[in-house]
Structures are given as C-alpha cells and as structure tokens.
PDB file of C-alpha atoms in Angstrom:
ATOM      1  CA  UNK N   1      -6.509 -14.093  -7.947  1.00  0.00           C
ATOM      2  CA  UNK N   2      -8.865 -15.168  -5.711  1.00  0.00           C
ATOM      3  CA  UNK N   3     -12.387 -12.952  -3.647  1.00  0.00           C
ATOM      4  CA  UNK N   4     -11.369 -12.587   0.061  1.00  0.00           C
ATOM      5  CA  UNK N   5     -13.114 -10.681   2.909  1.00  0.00           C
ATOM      6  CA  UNK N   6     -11.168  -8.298   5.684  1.00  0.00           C
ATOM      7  CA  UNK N   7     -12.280  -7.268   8.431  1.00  0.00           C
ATOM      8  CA  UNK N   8     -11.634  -3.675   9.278  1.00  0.00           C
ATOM      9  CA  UNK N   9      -7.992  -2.711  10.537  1.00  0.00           C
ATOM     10  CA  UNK N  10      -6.092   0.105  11.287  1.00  0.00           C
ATOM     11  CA  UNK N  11      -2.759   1.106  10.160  1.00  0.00           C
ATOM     12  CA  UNK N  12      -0.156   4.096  11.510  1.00  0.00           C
ATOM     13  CA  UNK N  13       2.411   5.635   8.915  1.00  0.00           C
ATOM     14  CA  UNK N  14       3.999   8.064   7.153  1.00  0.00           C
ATOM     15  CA  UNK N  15       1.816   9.549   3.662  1.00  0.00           C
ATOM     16  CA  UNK N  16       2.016  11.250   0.612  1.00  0.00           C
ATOM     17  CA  UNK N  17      -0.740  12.821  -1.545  1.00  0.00           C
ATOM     18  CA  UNK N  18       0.391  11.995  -5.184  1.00  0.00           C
ATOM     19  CA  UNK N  19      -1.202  11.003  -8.529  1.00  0.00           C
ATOM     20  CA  UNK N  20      -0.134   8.703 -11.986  1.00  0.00           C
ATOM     21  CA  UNK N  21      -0.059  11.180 -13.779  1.00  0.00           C
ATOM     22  CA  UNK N  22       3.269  12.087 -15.427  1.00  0.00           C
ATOM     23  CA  UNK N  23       5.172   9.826 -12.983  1.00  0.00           C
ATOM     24  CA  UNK N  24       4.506  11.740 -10.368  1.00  0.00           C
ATOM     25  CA  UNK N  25       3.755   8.687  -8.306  1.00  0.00           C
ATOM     26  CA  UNK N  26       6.774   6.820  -9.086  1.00  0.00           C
ATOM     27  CA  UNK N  27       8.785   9.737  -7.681  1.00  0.00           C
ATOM     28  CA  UNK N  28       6.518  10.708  -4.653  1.00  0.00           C
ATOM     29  CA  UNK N  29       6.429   6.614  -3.816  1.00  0.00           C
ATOM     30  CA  UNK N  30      10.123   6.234  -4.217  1.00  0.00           C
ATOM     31  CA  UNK N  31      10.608   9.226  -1.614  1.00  0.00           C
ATOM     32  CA  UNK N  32       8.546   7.537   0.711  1.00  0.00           C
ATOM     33  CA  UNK N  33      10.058   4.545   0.755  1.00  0.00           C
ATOM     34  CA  UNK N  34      13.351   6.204   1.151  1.00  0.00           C
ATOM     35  CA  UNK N  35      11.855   7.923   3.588  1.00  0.00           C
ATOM     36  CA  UNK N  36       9.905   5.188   5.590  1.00  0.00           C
ATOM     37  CA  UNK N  37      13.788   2.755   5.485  1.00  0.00           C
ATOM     38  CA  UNK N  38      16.001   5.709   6.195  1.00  0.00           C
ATOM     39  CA  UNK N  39      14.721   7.335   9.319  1.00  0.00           C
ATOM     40  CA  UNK N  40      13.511   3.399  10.565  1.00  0.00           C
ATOM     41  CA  UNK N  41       9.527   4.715  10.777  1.00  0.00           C
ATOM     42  CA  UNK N  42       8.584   1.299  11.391  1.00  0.00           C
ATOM     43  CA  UNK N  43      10.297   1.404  14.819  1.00  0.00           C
ATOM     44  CA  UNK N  44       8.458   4.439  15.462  1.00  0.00           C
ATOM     45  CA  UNK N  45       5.382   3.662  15.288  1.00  0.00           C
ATOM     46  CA  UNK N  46       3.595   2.521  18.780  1.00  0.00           C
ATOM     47  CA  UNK N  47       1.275  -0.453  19.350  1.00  0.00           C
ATOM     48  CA  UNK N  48       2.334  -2.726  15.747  1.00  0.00           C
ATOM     49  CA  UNK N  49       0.713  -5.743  15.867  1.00  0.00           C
ATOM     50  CA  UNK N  50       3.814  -6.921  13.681  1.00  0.00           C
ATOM     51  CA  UNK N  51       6.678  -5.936  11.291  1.00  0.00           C
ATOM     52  CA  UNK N  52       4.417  -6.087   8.216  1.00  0.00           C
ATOM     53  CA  UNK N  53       4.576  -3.227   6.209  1.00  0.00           C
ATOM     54  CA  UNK N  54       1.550  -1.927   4.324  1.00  0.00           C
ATOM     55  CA  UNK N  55       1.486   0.715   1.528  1.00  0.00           C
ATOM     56  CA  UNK N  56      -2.279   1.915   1.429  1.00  0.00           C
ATOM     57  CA  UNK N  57      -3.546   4.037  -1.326  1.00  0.00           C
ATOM     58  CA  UNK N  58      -6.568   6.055  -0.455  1.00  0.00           C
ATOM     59  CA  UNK N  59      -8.746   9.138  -0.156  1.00  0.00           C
ATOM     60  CA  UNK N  60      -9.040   8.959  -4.260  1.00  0.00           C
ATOM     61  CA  UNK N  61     -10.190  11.542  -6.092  1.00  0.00           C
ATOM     62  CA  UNK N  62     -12.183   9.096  -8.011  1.00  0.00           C
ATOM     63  CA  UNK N  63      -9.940   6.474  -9.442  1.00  0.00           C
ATOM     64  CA  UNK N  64      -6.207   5.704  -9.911  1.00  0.00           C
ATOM     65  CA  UNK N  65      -6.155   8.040 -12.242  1.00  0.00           C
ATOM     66  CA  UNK N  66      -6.378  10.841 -10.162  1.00  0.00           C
ATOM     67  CA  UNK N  67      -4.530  12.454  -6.635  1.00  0.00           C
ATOM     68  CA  UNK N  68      -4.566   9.932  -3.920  1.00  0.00           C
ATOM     69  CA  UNK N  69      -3.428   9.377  -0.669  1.00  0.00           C
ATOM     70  CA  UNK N  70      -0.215   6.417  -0.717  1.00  0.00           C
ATOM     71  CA  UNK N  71       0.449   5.689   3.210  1.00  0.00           C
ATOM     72  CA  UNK N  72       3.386   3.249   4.514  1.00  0.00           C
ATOM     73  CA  UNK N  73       2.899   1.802   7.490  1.00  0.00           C
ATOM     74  CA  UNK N  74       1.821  -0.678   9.881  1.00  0.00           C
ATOM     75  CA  UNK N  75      -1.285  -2.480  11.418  1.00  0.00           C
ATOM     76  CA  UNK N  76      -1.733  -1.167  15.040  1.00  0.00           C
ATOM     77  CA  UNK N  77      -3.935  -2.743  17.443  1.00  0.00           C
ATOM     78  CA  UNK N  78      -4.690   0.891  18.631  1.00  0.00           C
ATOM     79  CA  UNK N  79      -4.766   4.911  17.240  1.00  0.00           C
ATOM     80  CA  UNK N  80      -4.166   6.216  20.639  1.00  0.00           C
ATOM     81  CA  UNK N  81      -0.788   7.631  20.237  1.00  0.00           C
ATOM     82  CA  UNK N  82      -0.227   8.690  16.635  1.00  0.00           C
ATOM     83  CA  UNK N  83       3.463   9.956  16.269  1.00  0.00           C
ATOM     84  CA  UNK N  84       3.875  13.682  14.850  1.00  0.00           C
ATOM     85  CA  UNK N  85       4.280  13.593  11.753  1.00  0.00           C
ATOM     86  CA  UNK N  86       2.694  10.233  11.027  1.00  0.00           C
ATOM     87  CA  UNK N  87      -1.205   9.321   9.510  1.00  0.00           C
ATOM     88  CA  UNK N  88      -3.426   7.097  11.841  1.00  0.00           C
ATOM     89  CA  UNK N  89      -6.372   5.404  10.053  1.00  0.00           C
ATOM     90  CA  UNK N  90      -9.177   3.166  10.208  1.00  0.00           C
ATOM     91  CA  UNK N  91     -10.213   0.935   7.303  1.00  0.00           C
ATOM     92  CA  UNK N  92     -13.716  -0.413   6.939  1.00  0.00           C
ATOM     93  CA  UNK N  93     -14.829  -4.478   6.350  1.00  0.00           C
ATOM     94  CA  UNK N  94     -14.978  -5.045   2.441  1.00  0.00           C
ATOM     95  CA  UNK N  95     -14.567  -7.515   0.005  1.00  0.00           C
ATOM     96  CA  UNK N  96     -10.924  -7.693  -1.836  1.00  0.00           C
ATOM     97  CA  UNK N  97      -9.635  -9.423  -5.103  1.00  0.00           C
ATOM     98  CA  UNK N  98      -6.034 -10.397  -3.698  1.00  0.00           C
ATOM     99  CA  UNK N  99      -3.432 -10.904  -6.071  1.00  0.00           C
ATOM    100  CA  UNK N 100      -0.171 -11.736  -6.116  1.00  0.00           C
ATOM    101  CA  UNK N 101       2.999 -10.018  -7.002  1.00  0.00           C
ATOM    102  CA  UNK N 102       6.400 -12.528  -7.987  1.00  0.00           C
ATOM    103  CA  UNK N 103       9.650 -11.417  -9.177  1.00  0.00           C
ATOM    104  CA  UNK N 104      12.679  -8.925  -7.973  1.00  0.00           C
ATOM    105  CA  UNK N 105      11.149  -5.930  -6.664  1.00  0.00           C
ATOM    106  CA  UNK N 106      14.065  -3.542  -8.296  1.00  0.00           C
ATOM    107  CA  UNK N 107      12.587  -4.615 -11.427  1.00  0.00           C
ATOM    108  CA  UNK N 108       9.258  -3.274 -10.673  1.00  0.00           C
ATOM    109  CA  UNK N 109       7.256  -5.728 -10.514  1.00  0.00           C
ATOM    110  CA  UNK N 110       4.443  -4.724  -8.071  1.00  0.00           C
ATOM    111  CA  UNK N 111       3.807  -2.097 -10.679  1.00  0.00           C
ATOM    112  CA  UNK N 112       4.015  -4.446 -13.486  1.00  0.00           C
ATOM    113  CA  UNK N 113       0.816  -6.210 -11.617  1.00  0.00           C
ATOM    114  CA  UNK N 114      -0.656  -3.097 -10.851  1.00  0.00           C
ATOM    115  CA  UNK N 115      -0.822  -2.105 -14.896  1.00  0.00           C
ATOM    116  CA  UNK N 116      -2.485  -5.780 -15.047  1.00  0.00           C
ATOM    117  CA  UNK N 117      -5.357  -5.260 -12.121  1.00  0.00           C
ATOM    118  CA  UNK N 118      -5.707  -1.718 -14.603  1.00  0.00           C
ATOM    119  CA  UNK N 119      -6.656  -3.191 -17.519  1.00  0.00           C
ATOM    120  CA  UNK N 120      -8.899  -5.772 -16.256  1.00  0.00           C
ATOM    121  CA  UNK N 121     -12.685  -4.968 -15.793  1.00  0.00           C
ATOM    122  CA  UNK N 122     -12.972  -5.236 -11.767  1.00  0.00           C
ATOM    123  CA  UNK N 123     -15.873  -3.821  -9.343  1.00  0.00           C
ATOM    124  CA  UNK N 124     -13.615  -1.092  -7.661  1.00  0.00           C
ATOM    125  CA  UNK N 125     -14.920   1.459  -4.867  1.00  0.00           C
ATOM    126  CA  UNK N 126     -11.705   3.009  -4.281  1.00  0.00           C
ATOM    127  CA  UNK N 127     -11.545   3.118  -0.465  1.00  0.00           C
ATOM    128  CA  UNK N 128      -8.661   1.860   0.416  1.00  0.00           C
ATOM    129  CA  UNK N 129      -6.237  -0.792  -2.310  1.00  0.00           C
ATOM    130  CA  UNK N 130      -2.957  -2.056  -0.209  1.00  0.00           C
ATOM    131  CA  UNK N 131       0.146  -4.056  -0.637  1.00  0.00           C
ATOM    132  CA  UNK N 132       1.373  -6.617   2.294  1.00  0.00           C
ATOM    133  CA  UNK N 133       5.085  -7.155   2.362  1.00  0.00           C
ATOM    134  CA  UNK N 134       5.638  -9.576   4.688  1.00  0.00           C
ATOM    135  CA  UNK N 135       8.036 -12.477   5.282  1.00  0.00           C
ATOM    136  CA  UNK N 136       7.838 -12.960   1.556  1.00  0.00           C
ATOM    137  CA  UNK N 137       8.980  -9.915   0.600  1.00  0.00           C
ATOM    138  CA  UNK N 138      12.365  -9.532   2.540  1.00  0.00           C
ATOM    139  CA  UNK N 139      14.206 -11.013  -0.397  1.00  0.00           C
ATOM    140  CA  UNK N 140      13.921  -8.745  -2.937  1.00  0.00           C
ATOM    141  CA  UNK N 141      14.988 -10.221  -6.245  1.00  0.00           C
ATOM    142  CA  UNK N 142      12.686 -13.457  -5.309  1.00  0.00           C
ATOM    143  CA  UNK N 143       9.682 -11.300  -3.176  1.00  0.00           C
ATOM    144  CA  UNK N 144       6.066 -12.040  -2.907  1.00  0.00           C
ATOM    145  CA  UNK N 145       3.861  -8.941  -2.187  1.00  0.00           C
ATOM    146  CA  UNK N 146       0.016  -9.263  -1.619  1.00  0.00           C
ATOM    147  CA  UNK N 147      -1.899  -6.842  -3.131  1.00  0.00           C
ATOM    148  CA  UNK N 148      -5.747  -6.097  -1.910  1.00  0.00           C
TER     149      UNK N 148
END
C-alpha cells in the first residue's frame, strides 16, 4: 500500500446503482460486467485516452455500506459526446491509498482485497474508490488490478 496523489480525470461508461447489502452488489456488478464485455462498450465509447478499464464506485450514500453508484468505463480526454445510454463524469484531485490486487480474478480476489481495505481503519471521503485493469489484468488467473 502506498499514499499517491491524482489529478482529476474523467471517465465515460456504463453504471449501476447497487449496494452490499445481501449480495446485491455481487449480482448488479456481475451484470455489468457481462454487460460492459458482451455488447463491446469499450469500443463505444468516444475520445479513450486508452483501453484501460475502470470500475468507479461513487455517489455513496455514506459509506460502502450503503447504495452506490459502480460505473465501468474508460478515461476520456473529453465529455463532449457521451453515448446514450452511457454515464460521463468528472473526478476531482485527491489523495489515494493504492493497493494492489494478485491472484485469478474468477476466484475473487479483488473482493477478497476489498474485505481487507474494510477492516482496516483508513481516512475515507467516499467520492469516488476505483479499480485499474490494465495490461496486468488481461490474464486472469495471474491479474494485477490497482485499486484507489
């Protein structure tokens, strides 16, 4: 784990409103996933800056414990022409803890690191928390996700 500072980006995708609570997010971000690989939304969505995918979870109610917005997407260098049916957004500077994710992703282990960054006692303002899968992450029983 280690403190880093972003500057602000924005990001164009596809979003669900979902919550924790009684799986309901496991479901809801399944779906979108499905969803997002499917119909090829990355392709779809104008001005990338690259083939990095993001999933963004914001607009909390207060905390992961409650509804929040999950959004899978891409940085764009622009949030001129937002598809129909897609979510264009602007995230401010801010300070990040940025761990790291190892393993097969089938196994679940971005959510095995998320139930870590849970329990531990972190400084949290609940704007905007994001996954990077990158290069990394194509292989996914040996993937590396970034998660912000």
């Amino acid at each position: 784990m280690c403190i880093i500072k972003l500057e602000s980006f924005s990001v164009i995708g596809i979003a669900v409103r979902t919550t924790n609570q009684n799986n309901e997010a496991l479901n809801d971000i399944t779906a979108l996933w499905n969803q997002f690989l499917n119909n090829q939304i990355i392709d779809k969505i104008p001005n990338k800056i690259d083939h990095v995918v993001y999933s963004l979870y914001t607009n909390y109610e207060s905390d992961y414990n409650h509804r929040y917005d999950l959004i899978l997407g891409c940085k764009v260098s622009s949030l001129d022409d937002v598809p129909d049916g897609m979510i264009g957004k602007t995230f401010p500077p801010a300070t990040y803890q940025k761990f790291i994710s190892k393993g097969d992703l089938n196994e679940g282990v971005v959510y095995k690191t998320w139930k870590q960054i849970w329990s531990e006692p972190l400084s949290r303002n609940y704007v905007v928390d994001f996954e990077v899968y990158g290069e990394n992450a194509q292989n996914t029983e040996c993937a590396e996700v970034e998660i912000y």
